[in-house]
mmCIF file of C-alpha atoms in Angstrom:
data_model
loop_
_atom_site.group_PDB
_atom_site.id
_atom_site.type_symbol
_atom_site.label_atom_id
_atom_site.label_comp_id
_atom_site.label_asym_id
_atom_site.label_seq_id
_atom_site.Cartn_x
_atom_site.Cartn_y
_atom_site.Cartn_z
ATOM 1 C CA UNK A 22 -135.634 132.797 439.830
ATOM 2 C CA UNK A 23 -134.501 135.285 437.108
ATOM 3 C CA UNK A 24 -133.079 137.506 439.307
ATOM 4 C CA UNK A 25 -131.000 134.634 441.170
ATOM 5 C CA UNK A 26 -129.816 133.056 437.076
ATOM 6 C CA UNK A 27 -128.728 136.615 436.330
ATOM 7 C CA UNK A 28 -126.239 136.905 439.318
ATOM 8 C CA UNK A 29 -125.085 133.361 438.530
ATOM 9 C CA UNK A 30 -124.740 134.073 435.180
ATOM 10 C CA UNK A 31 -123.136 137.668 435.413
ATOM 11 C CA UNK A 32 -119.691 135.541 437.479
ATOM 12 C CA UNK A 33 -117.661 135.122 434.601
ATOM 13 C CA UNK A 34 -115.916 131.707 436.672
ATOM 14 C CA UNK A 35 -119.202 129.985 436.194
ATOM 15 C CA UNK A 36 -120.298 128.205 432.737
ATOM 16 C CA UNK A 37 -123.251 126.894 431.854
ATOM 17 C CA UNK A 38 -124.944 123.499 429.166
ATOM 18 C CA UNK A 39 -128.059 123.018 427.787
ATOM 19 C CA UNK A 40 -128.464 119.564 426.203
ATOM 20 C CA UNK A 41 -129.489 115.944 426.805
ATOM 21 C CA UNK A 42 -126.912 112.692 427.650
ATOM 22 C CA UNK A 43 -124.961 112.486 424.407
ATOM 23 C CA UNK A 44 -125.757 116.552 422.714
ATOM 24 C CA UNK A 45 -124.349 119.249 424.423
ATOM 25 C CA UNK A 46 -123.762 122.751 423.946
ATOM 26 C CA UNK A 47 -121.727 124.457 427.083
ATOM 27 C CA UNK A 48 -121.241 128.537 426.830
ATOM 28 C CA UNK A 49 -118.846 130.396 429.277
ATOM 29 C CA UNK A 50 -117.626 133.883 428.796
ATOM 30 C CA UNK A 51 -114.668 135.326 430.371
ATOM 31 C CA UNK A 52 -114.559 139.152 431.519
ATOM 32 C CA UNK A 53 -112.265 140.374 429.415
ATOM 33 C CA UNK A 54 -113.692 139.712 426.253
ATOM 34 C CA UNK A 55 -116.721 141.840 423.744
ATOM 35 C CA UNK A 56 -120.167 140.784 425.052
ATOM 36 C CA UNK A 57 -123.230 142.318 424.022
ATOM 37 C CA UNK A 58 -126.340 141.750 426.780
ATOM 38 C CA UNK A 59 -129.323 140.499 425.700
ATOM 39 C CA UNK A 60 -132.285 142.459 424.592
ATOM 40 C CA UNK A 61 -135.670 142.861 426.301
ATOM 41 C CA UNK A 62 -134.103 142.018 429.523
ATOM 42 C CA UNK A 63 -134.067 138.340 429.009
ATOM 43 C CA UNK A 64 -130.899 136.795 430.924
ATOM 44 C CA UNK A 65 -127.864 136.047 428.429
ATOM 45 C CA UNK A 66 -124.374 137.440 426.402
ATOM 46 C CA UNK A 67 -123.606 136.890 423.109
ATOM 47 C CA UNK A 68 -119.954 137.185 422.286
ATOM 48 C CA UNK A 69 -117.641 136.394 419.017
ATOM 49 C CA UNK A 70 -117.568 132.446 420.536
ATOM 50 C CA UNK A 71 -121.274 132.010 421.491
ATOM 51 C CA UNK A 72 -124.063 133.370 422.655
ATOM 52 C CA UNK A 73 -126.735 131.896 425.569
ATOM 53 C CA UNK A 74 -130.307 133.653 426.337
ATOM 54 C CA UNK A 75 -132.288 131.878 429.228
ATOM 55 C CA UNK A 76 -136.185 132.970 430.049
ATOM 56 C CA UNK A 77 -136.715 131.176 433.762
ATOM 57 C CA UNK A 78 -140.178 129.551 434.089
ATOM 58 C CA UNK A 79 -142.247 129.909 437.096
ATOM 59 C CA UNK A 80 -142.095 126.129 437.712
ATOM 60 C CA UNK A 81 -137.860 126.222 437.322
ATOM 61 C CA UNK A 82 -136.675 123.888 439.992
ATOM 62 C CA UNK A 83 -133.079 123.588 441.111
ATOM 63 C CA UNK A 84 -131.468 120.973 441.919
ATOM 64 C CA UNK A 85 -127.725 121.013 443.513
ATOM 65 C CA UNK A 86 -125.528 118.236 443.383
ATOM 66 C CA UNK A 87 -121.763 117.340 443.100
ATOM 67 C CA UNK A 88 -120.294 114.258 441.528
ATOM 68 C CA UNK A 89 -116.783 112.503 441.874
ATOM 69 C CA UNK A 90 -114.183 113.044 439.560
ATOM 70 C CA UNK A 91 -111.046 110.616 439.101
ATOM 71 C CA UNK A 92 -108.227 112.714 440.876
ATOM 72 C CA UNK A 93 -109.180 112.175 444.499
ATOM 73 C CA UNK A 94 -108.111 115.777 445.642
ATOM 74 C CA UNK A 95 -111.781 117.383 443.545
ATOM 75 C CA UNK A 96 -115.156 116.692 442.416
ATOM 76 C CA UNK A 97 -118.056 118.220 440.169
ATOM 77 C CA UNK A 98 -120.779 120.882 441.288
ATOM 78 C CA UNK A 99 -123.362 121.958 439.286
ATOM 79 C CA UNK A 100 -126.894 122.918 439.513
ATOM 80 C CA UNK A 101 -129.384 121.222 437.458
ATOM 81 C CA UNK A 102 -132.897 123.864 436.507
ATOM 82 C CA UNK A 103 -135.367 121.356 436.090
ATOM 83 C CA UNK A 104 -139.107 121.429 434.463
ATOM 84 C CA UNK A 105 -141.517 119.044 434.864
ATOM 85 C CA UNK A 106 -142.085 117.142 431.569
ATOM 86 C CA UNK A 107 -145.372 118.202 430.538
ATOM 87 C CA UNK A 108 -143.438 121.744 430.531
ATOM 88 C CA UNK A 109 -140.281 120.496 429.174
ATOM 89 C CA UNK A 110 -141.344 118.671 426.168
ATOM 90 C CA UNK A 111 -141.509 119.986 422.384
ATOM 91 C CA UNK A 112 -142.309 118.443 419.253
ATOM 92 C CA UNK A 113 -138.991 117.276 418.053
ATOM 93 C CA UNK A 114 -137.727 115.023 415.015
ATOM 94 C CA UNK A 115 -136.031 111.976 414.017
ATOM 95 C CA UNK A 116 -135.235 113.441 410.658
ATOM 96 C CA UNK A 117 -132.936 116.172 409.173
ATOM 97 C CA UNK A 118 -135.428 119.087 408.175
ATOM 98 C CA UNK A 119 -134.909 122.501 407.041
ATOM 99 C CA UNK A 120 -136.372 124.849 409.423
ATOM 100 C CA UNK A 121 -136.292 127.912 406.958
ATOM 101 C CA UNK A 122 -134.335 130.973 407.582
ATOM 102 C CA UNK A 123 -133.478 131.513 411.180
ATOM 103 C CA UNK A 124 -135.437 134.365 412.869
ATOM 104 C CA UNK A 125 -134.390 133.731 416.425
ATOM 105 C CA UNK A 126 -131.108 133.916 415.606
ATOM 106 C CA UNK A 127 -129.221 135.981 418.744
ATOM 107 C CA UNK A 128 -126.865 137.518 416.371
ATOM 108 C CA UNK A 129 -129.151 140.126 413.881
ATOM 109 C CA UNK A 130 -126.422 139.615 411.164
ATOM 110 C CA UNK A 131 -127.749 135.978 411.299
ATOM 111 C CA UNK A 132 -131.541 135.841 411.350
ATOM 112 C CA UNK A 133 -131.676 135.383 406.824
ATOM 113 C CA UNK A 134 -129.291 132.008 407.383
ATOM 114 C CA UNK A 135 -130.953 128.711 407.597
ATOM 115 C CA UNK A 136 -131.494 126.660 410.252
ATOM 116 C CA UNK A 137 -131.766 122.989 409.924
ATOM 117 C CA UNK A 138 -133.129 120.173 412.499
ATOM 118 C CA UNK A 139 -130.194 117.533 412.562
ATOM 119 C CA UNK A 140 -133.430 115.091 413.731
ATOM 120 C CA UNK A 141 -131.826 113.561 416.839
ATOM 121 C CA UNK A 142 -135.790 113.792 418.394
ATOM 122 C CA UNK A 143 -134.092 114.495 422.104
ATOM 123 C CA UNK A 144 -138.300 115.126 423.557
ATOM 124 C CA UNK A 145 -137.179 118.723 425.189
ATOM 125 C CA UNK A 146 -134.503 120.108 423.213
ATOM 126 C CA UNK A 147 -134.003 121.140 419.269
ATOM 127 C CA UNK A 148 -130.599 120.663 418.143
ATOM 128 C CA UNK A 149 -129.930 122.619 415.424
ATOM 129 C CA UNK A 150 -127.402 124.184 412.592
ATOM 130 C CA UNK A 151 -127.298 127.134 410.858
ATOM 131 C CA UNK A 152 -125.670 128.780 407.984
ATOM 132 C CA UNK A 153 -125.461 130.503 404.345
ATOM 133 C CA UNK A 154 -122.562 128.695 402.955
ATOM 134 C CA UNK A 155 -124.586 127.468 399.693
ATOM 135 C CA UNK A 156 -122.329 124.374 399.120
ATOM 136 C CA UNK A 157 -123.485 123.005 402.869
ATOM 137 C CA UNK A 158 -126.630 124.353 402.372
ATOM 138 C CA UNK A 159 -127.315 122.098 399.071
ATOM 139 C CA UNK A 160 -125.905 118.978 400.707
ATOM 140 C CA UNK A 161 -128.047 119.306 403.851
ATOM 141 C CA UNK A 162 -130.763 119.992 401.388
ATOM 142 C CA UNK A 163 -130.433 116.287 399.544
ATOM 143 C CA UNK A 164 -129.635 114.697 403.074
ATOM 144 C CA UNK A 165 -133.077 116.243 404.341
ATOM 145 C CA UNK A 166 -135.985 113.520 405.143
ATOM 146 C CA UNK A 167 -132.985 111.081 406.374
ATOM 147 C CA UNK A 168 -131.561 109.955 409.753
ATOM 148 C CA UNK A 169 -128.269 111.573 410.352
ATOM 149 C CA UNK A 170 -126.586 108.050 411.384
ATOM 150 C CA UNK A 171 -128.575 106.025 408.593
ATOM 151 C CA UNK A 172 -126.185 103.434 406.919
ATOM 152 C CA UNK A 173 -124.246 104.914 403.977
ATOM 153 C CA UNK A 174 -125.455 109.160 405.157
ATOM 154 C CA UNK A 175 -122.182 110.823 405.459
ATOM 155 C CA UNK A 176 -124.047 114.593 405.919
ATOM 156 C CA UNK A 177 -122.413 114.289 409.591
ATOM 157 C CA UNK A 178 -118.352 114.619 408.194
ATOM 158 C CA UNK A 179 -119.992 117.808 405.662
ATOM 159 C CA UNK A 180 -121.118 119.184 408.930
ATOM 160 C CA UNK A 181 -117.941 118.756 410.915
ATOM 161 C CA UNK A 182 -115.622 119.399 407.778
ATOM 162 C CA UNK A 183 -117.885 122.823 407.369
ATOM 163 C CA UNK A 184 -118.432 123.669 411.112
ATOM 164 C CA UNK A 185 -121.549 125.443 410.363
ATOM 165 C CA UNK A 186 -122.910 127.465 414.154
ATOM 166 C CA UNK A 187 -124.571 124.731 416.428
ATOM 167 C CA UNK A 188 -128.004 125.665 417.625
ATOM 168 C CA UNK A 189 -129.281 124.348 421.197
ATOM 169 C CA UNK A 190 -132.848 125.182 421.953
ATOM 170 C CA UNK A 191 -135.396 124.577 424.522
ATOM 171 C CA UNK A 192 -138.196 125.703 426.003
ATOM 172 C CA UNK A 193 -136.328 128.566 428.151
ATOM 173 C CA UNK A 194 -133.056 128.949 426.436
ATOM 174 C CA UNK A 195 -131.171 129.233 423.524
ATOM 175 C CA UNK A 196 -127.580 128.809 423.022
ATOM 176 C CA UNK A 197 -125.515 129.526 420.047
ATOM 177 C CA UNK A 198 -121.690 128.130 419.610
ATOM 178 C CA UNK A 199 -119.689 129.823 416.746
ATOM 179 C CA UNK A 200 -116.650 128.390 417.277
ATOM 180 C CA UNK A 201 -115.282 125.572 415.033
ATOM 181 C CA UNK A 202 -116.047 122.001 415.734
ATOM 182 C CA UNK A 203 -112.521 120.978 417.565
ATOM 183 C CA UNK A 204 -111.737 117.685 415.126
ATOM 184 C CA UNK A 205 -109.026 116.760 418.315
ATOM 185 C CA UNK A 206 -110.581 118.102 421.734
ATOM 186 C CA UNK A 207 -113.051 120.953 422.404
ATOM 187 C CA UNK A 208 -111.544 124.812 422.115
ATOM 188 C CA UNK A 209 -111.515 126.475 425.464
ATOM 189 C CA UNK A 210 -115.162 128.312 425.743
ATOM 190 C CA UNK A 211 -118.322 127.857 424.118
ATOM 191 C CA UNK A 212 -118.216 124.280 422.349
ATOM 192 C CA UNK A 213 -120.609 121.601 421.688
ATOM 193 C CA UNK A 214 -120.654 117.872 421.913
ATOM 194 C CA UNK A 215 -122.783 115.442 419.402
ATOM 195 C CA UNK A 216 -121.885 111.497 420.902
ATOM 196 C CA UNK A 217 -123.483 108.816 418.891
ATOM 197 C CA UNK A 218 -122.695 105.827 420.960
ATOM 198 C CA UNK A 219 -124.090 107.938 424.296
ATOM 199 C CA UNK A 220 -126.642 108.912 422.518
ATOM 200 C CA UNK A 221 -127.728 105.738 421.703
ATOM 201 C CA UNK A 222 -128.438 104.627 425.219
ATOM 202 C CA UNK A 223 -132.163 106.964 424.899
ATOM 203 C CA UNK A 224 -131.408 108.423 428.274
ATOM 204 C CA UNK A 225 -132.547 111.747 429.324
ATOM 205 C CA UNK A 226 -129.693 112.627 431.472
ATOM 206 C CA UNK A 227 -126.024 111.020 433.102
ATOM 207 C CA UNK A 228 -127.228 108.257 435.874
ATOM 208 C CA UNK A 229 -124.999 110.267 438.406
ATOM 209 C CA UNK A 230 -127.549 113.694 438.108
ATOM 210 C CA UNK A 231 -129.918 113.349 440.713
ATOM 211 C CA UNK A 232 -132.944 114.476 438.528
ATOM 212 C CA UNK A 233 -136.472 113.793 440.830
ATOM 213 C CA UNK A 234 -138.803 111.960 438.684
ATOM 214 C CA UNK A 235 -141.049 113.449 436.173
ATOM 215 C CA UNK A 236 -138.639 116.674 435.748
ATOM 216 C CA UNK A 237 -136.251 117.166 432.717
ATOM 217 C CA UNK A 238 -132.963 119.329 433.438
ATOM 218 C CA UNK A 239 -133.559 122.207 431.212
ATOM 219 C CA UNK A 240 -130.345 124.443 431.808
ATOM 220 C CA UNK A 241 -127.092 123.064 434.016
ATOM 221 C CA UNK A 242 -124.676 125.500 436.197
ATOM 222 C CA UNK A 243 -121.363 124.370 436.301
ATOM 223 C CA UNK A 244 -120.604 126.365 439.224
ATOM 224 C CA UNK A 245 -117.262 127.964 440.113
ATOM 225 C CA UNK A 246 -114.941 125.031 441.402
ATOM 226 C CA UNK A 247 -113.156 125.487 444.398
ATOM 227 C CA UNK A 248 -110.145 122.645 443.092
ATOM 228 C CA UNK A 249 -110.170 123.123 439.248
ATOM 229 C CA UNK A 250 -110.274 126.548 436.984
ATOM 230 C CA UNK A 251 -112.901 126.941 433.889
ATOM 231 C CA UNK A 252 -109.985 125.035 431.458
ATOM 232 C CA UNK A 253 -110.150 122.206 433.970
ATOM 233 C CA UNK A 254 -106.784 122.723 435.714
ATOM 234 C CA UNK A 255 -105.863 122.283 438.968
ATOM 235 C CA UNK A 256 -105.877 125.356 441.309
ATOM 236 C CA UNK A 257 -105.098 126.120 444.852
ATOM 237 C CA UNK A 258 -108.134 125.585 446.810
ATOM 238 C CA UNK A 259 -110.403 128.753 446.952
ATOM 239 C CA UNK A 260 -112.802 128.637 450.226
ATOM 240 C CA UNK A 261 -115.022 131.164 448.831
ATOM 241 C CA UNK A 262 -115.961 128.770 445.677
ATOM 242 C CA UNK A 263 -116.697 125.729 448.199
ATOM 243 C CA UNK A 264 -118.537 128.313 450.446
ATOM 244 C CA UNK A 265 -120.899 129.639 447.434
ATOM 245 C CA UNK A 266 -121.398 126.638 445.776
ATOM 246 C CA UNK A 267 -122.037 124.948 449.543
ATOM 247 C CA UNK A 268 -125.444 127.345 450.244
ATOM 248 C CA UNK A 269 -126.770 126.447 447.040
ATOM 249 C CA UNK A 270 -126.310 122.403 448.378
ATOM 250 C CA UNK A 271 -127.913 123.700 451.639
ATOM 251 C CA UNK A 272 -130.965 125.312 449.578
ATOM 252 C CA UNK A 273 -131.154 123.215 447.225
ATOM 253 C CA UNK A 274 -130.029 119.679 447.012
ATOM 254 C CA UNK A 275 -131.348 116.399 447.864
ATOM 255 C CA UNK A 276 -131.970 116.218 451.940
ATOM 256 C CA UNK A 277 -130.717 112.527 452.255
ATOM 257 C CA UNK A 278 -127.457 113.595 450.484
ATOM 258 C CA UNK A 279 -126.944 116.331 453.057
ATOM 259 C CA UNK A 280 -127.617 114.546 455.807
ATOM 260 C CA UNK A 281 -124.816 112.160 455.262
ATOM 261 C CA UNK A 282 -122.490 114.911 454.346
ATOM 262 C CA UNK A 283 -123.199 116.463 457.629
ATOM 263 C CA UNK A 284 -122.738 112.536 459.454
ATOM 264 C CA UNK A 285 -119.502 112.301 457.824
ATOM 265 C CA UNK A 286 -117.704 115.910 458.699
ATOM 266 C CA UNK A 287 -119.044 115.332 462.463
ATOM 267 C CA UNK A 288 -117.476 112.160 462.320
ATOM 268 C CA UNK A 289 -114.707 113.629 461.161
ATOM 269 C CA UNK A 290 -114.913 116.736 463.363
ATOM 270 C CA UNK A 291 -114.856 114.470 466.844
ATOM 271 C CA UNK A 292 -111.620 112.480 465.567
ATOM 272 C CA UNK A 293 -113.453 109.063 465.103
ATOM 273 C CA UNK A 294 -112.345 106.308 463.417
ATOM 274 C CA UNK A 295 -113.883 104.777 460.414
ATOM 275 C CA UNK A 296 -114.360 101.570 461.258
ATOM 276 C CA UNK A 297 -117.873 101.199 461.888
ATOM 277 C CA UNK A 298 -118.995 104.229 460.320
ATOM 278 C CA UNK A 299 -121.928 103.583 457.675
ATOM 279 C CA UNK A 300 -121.142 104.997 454.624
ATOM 280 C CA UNK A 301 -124.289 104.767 452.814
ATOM 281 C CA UNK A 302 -126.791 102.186 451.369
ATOM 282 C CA UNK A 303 -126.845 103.822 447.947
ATOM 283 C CA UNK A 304 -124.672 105.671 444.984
ATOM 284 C CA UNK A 305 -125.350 108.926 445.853
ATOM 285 C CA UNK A 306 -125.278 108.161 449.830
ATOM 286 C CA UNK A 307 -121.853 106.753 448.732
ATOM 287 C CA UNK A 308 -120.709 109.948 447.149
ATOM 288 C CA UNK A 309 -121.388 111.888 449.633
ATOM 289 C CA UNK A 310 -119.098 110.266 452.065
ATOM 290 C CA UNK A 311 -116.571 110.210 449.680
ATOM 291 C CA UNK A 312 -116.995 114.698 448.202
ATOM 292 C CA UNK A 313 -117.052 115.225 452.269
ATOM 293 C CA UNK A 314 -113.685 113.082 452.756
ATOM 294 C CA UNK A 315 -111.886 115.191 449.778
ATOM 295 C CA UNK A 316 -113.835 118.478 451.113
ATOM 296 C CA UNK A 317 -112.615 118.185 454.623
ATOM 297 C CA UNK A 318 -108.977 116.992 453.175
ATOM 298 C CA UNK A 319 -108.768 120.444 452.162
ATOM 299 C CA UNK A 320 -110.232 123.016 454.747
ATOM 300 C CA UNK A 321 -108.716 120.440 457.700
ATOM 301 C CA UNK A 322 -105.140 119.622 456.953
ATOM 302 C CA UNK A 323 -103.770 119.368 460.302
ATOM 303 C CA UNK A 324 -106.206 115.985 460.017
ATOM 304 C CA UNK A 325 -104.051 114.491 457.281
ATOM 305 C CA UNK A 326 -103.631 111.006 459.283
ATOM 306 C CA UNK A 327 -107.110 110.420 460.027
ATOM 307 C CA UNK A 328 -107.689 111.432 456.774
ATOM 308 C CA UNK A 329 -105.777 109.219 455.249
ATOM 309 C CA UNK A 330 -107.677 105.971 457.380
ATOM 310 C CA UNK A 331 -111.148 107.595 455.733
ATOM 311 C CA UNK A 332 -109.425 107.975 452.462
ATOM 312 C CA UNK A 333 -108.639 104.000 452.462
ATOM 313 C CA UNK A 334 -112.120 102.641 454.007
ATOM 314 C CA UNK A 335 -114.587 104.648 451.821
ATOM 315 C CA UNK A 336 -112.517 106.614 448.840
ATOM 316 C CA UNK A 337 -109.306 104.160 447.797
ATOM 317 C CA UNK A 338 -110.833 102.753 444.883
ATOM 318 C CA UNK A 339 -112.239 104.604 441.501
ATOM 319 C CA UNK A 340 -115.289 102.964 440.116
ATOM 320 C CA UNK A 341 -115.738 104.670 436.575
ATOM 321 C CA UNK A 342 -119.631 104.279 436.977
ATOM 322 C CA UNK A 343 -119.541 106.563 439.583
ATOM 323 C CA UNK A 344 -117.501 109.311 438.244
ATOM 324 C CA UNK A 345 -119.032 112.430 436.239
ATOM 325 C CA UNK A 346 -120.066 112.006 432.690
#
């Protein structure tokens, strides 16, 4: 599995998250920038933006999966590397706590700054800040032993206003964002996202990842999209992305979701009409009709009018539940 996260890893059109539904850290690195490779062989880069190390675990399972997005011409693919709980879980807390000076900090100019637990007790994942700047350091101090969304505890605007580095860890991976906290939108690579009102909601993981029970997703691919570039803007369609992404459906995705993939493009294939056709019992049956509809769109244009029917009977209408988190 190392071997296979190191090729992903080393295609600078892929990015990568580590994080639970409402705390997220995403890394990318693009091939023209200053990164430094990890040491003792472990998988990662750390540039000036971020850094992410990842140490596979014998028991890593992948799981593929793509999810609708609201322009009907492209959709999500990722890769979810999953643990099993007993392996994924780490004694977290509820509480800001000073962790002491960080000594597994990726940057070596780093390891004498503190780290501090912002307590959001996520079950697999620490998420963390770290810094020297003495003024933030005393107010995270006298904030310490208290919820970071108590009544009245305004730590959280200190630690935007300061932008301290964001530290994401789990049981096989780090990742480290140095980048300022964007106070409008998220700066183009590595970012992070802290979400209160998802956060509240105590889930694990989005409702649209197709995580098999009793696994946690430890480490997400966002694998190169054939439709949209890194920045999230539209591109002309690029077979070889679909192709790639498509063997890592075939190895590794959910059967049932394949198999009505497959049921729709041979429907589509012999020039049928939709009426009739069933296009799933379920949400993620569902989506798969529809990703195969906007897949085909695109490698089978000379289709455009039957298209079109398919597009109206199974992918018209955008229900938000349904779309990517």
């Amino acid at each position: 599995m190392q071997t296979i996260i190191e090729t992903l890893f080393s295609n600078t059109n892929n990015s990568w998250s580590v994080g639970s539904f409402g705390a997220i850290a995403e890394f990318t690195w693009d091939g023209n920038e200053k990164v430094e490779s990890i040491q003792d062989a472990a998988t990662g880069r750390i540039t000036e933006r971020g850094a992410m190390v990842i140490t596979p675990h014998t028991q890593l399972k992948p799981i593929a999966y793509e999810t609708l997005r609201k322009d009907p011409q492209s959709w999500g693919q990722a890769v979810a590397f999953c643990l099993p709980e007993a392996l994924a879980q780490r004694e977290t807390l509820d509480k800001l706590t000073e962790l002491g000076p960080d000594s597994g900090s990726l940057k070596t100019d780093s390891k004498d700054h503190i780290l501090f637990d912002i307590g959001l007790n996520l079950k697999f994942i620490d998420v963390c800040i770290r810094t020297n700047d003495n003024d933030l350091i005393q107010r995270l101090r006298q904030a310490c032993g208290k919820s970071l969304f108590e009544a009245g505890n305004t730590i959280m605007q200190d630690i935007i206003q300061a932008s301290p580095t964001r530290v994401f860890i789990t049981n096989i991976s780090r990742a480290e964002v140095y980048q300022e906290i964007g106070l409008v939108k998220a700066p183009e690579g590595p970012h992070t996202h802290v979400l209160p009102k998802l956060l509240s909601a105590g889930r694990a993981f989005s409702a649209n990842t197709p995580i098999p029970k009793g696994f946690l997703p430890m480490l997400t691919l966002h694998a190169a999209n054939p439709c949209r570039d890194k920045k999230g803007n539209s591109k002309d369609f690029e077979f070889s992305d679909h192709q790639n992404f498509q063997i890592m459906m075939n190895d590794w995705a959910d059967d049932d979701y394949i198999q009505q993939k497959n049921k729709t493009w041979k429907a589509l294939t012999e020039g049928r009409q939709p009426e009739g056709f069933d296009s799933g019992e379920n949400r993620q049956l569902r989506t798969a009709t529809r990703i195969s509809i906007r897949q085909y769109h695109h490698l089978h244009a000379e289709k455009d009018a039957l298209i079109a029917q398919w597009r109206e009977a199974f992918d018209k209408a955008v229900n938000t539940e349904e779309l990517a988190d």
